[in-house]
Short mmCIF file of C-alpha atoms in Angstrom, two decimals:
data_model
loop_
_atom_site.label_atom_id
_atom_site.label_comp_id
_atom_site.label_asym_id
_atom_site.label_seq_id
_atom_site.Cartn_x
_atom_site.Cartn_y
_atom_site.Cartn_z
CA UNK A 1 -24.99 -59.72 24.84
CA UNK A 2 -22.52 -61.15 27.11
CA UNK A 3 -23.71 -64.46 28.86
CA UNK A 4 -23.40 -62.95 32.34
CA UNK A 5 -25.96 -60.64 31.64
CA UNK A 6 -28.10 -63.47 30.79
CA UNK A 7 -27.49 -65.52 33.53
CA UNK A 8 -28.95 -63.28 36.35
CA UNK A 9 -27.72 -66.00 39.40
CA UNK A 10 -23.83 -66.14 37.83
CA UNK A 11 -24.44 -62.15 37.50
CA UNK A 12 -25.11 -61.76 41.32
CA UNK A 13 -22.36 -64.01 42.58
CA UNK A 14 -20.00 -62.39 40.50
CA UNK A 15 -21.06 -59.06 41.76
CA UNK A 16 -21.21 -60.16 45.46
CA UNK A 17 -17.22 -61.41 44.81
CA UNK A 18 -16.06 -58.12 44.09
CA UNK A 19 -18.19 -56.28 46.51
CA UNK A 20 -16.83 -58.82 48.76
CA UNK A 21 -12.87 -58.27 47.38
CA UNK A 22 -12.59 -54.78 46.87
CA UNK A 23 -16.21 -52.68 48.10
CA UNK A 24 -15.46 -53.77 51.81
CA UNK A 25 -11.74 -52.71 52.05
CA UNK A 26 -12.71 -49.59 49.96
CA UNK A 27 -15.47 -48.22 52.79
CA UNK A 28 -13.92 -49.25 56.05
CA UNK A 29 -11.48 -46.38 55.35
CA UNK A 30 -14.32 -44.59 56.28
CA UNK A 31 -16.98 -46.28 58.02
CA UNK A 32 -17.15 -49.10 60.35
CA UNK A 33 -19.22 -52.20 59.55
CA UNK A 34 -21.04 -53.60 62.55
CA UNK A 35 -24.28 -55.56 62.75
CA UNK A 36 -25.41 -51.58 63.57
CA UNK A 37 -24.24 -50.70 60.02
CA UNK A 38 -27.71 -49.84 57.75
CA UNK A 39 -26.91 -49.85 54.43
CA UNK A 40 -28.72 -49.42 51.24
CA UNK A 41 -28.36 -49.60 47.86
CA UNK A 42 -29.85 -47.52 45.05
CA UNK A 43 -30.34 -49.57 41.92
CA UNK A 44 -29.39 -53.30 43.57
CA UNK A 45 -30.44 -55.27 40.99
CA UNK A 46 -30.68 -59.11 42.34
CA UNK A 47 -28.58 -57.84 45.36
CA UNK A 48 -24.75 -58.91 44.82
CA UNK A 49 -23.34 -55.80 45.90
CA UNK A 50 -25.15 -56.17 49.26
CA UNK A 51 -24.43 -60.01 49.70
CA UNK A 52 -20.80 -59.19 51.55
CA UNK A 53 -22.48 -56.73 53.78
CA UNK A 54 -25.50 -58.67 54.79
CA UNK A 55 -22.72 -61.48 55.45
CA UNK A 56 -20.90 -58.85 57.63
CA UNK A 57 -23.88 -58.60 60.17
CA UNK A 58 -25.28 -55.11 58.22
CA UNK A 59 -28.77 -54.07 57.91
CA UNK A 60 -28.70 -54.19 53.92
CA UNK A 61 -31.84 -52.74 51.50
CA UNK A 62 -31.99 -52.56 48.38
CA UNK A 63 -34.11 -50.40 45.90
CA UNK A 64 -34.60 -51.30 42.64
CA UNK A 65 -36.71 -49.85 39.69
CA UNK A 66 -37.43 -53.47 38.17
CA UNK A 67 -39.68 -55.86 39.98
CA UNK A 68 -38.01 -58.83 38.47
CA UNK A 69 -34.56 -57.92 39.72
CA UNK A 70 -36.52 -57.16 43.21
CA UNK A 71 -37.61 -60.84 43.11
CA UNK A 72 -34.44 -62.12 42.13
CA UNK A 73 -32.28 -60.35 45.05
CA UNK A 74 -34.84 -61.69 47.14
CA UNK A 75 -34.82 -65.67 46.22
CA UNK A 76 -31.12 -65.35 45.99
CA UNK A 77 -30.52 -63.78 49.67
CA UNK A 78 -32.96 -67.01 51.04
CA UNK A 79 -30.87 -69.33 49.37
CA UNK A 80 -28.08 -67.73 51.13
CA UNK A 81 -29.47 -67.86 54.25
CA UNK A 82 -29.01 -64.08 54.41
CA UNK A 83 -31.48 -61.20 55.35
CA UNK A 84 -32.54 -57.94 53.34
CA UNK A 85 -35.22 -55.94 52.47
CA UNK A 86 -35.79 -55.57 49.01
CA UNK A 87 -38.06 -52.78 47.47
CA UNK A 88 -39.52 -51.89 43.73
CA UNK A 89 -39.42 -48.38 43.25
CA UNK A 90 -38.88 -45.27 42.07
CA UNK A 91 -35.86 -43.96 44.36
CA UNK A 92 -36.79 -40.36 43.54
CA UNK A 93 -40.66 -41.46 44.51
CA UNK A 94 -39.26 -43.13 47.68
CA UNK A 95 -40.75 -41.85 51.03
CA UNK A 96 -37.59 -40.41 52.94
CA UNK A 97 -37.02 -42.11 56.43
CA UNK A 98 -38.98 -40.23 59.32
CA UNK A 99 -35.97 -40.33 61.77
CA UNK A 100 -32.38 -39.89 61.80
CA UNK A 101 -32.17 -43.80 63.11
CA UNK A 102 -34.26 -44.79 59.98
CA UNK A 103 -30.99 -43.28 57.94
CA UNK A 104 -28.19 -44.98 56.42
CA UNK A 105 -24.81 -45.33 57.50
CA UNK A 106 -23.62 -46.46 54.20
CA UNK A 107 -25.44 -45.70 50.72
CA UNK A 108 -24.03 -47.98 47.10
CA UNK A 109 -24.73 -46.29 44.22
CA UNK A 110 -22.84 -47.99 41.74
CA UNK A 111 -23.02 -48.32 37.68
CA UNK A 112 -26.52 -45.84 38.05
CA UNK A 113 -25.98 -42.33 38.17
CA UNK A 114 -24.62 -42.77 34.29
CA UNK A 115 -28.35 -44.53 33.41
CA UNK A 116 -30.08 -41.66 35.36
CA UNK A 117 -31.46 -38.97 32.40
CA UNK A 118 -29.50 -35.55 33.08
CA UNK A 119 -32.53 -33.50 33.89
CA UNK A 120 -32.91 -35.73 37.51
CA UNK A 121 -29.61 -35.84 37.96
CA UNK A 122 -28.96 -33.38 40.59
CA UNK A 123 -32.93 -33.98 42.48
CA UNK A 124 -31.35 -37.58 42.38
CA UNK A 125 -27.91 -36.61 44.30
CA UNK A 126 -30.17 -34.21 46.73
CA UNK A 127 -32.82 -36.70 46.91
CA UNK A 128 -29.91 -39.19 48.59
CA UNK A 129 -29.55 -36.82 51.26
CA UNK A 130 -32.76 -37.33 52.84
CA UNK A 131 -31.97 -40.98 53.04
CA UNK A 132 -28.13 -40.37 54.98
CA UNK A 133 -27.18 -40.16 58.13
CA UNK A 134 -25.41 -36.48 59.28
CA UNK A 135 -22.44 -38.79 59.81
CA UNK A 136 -22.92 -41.57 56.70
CA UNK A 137 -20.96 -41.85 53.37
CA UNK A 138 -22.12 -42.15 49.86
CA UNK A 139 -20.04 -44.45 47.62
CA UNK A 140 -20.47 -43.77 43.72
CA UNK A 141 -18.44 -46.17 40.72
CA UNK A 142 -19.52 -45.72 37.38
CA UNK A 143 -18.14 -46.09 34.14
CA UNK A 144 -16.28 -42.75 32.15
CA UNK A 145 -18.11 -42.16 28.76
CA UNK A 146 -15.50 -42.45 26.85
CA UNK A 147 -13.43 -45.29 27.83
CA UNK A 148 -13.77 -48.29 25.18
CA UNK A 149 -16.69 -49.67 26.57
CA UNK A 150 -18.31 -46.42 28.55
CA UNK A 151 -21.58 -46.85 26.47
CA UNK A 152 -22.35 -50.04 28.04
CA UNK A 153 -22.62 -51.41 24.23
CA UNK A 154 -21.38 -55.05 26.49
CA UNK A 155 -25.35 -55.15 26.90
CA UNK A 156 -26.60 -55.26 22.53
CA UNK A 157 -25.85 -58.06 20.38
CA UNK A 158 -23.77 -59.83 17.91
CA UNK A 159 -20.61 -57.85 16.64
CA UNK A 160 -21.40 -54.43 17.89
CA UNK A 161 -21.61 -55.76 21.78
CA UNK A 162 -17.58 -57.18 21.37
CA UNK A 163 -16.32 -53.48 19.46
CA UNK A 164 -14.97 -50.92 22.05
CA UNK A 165 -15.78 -47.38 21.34
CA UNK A 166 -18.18 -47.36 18.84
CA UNK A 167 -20.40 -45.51 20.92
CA UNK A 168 -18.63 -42.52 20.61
CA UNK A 169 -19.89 -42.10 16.81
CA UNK A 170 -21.73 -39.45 15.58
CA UNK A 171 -25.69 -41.14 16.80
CA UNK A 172 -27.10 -41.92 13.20
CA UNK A 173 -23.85 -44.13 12.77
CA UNK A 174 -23.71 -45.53 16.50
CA UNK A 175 -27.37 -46.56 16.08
CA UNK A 176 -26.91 -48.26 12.31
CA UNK A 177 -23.72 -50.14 13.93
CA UNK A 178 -26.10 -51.45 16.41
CA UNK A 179 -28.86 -52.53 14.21
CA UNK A 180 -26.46 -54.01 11.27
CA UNK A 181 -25.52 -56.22 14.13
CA UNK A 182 -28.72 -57.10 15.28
CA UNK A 183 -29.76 -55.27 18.22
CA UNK A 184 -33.55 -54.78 18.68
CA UNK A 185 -35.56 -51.67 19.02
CA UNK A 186 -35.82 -51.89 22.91
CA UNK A 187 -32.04 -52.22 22.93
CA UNK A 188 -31.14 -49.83 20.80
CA UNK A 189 -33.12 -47.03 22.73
CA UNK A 190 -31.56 -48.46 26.12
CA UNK A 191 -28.32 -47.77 24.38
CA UNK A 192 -29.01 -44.16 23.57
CA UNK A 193 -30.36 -43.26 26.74
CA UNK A 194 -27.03 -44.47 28.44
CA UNK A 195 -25.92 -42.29 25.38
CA UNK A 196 -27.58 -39.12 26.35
CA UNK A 197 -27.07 -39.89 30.17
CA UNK A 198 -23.21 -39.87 30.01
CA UNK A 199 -20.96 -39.40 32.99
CA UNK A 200 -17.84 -38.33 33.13
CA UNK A 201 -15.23 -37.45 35.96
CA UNK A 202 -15.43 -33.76 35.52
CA UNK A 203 -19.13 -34.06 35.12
CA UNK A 204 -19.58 -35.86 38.02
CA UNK A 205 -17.47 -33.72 40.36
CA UNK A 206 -19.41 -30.70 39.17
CA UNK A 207 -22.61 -32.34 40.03
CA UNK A 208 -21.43 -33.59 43.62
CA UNK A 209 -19.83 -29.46 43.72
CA UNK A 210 -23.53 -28.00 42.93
CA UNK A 211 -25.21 -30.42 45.76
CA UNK A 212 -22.87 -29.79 48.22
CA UNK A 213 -20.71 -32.91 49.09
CA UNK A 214 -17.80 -33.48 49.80
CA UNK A 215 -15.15 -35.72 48.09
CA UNK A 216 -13.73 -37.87 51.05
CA UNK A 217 -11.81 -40.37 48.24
CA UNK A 218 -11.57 -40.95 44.85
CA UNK A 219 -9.79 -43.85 42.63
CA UNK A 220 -9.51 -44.05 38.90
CA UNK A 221 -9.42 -47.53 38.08
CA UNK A 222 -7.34 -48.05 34.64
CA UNK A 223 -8.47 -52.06 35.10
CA UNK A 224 -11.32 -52.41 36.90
CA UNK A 225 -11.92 -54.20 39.93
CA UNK A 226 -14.63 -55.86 38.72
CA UNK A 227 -12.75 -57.29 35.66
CA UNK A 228 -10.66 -60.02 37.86
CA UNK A 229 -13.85 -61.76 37.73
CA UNK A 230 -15.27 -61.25 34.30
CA UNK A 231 -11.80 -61.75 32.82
CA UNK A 232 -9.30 -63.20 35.44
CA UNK A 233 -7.38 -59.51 35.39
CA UNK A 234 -5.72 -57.97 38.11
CA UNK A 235 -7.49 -54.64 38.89
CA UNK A 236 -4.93 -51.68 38.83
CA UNK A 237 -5.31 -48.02 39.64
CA UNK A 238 -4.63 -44.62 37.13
CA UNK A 239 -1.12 -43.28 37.69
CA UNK A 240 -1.49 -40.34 39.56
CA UNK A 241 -0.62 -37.84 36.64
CA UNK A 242 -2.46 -39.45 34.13
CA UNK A 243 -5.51 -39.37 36.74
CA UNK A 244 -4.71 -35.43 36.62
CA UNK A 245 -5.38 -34.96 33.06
CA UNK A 246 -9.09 -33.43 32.19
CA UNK A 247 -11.28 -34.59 29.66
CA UNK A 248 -7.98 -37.26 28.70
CA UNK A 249 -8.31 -39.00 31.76
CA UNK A 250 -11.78 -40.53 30.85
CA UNK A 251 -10.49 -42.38 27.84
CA UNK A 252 -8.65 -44.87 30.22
CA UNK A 253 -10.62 -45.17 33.13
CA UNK A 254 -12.94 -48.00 33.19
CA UNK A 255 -14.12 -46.96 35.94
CA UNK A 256 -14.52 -44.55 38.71
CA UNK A 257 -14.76 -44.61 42.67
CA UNK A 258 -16.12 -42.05 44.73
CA UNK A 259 -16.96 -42.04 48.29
CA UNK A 260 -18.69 -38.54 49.58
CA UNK A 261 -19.95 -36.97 52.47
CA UNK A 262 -22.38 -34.52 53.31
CA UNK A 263 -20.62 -30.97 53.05
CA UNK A 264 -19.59 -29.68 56.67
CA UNK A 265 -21.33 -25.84 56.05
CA UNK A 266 -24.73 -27.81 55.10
#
């Protein structure tokens, strides 16, 4: 496992410097951040992603599954000096806001919808729209399945978490790999659940077509943003035809941006 993921504090600031380099610009195409702004995020973690829009003036919460993390995003907004409300639970057990004013402006949703099992994938993406304003945005980035690290195998052990696309082999091999290098149990089954709960672009853009959104922007990353600060690289977008290609397409994209809106005919 990488040391970042170890080290939960250099984890958040290196989360909140990307948020803070690249998530900001990429919204305010289509939202306006004011201390009015509410905006929440569905799987925060300790809360990186929200840092740059707490230290914007926004109303930032953050839901999280893991009561550790929870804790976490809390100490590490008060040592900040920064305000949010942080929450353990269930998003698809959350109790949807009473009024329209109790909505969000501006939902993150970023490297979850590929962890989230494909059975509650689509009560997940209508379950989001009980939490958004009529006029709010949704912004998605998640990792394609099959680029060289799309199986998030950054997160086992030993040799197996440094080899790029071994988790596109056949599962009895995949899971032997991961074992041979040292993974445990827990890990192992974390792995294959990411395994069974693959995204990819078309994938995704069939799921956000059968809960009626709409696509307001998308960006294929072939470096991703969030790279410049795990490994001093420049981000740098698809070309535009090799963005085009189906099923190809996911093999080189390390990651994928969405930001959606609520279909106009809803």
């Amino acid at each position: 496992m990488q040391q970042r993921h170890l080290n939960r504090k250099q984890y958040f600031c290196e989360l909140a410097s990307t948020a803070r380099e690249f998530y900001l610009d990429y919204v305010k195409a289509d939202i306006t951040l004011t201390p009015a702004t509410r905006v929440l995020e569905i799987g925060c973690g300790e809360g990186g992603n929200l840092l740059p829009f707490a230290e914007k003036g926004c109303k930032v919460t953050g839901i999280d599954i893991c009561q550790k993390r929870i804790e976490e995003a809390q100490d590490f907004f008060t040592e900040r000096h920064q305000k949010g409300t942080f929450i353990c639970q269930d998003f698809l057990l959350t109790e949807v806001p009473k009024t329209e004013t109790d909505k969000f402006d501006l939902i993150l949703i970023h490297d979850v919808i590929e962890h989230i099992e494909p059975s509650y994938k689509k009560d997940f993406m209508l379950h989001i729209k009980h939490f958004l304003k009529q006029s709010g945005i949704v912004f998605f980035g998640f990792p394609t399945w099959h680029n060289p690290f799309g199986g998030h195998q950054q997160i086992a052990v030993g040799f197996g978490s440094k080899l790029p696309f071994i988790h596109l082999l056949p599962k009895p091999l995949y899971q032997a790999l991961l074992k041979l290098s040292g993974a445990s149990s827990n890990n192992i089954n974390e792995l294959m659940s990411i395994r069974d709960s693959r995204m990819t672009v078309e994938k995704f853009e069939r799921l956000v077509s059968e809960t009626n959104y709409a696509i307001c922007q998308r960006t294929l990353w072939l470096i991703n943003p969030h790279y410049k600060q795990k490994f001093h690289i420049n981000p740098r977008c698809q070309w535009t035809f090799f963005a085009n290609i189906p099923y190809l397409r996911n093999f080189y994209t390390t990651s994928a941006w969405y930001l959606l809106r609520q279909a106009l005919n809803q």
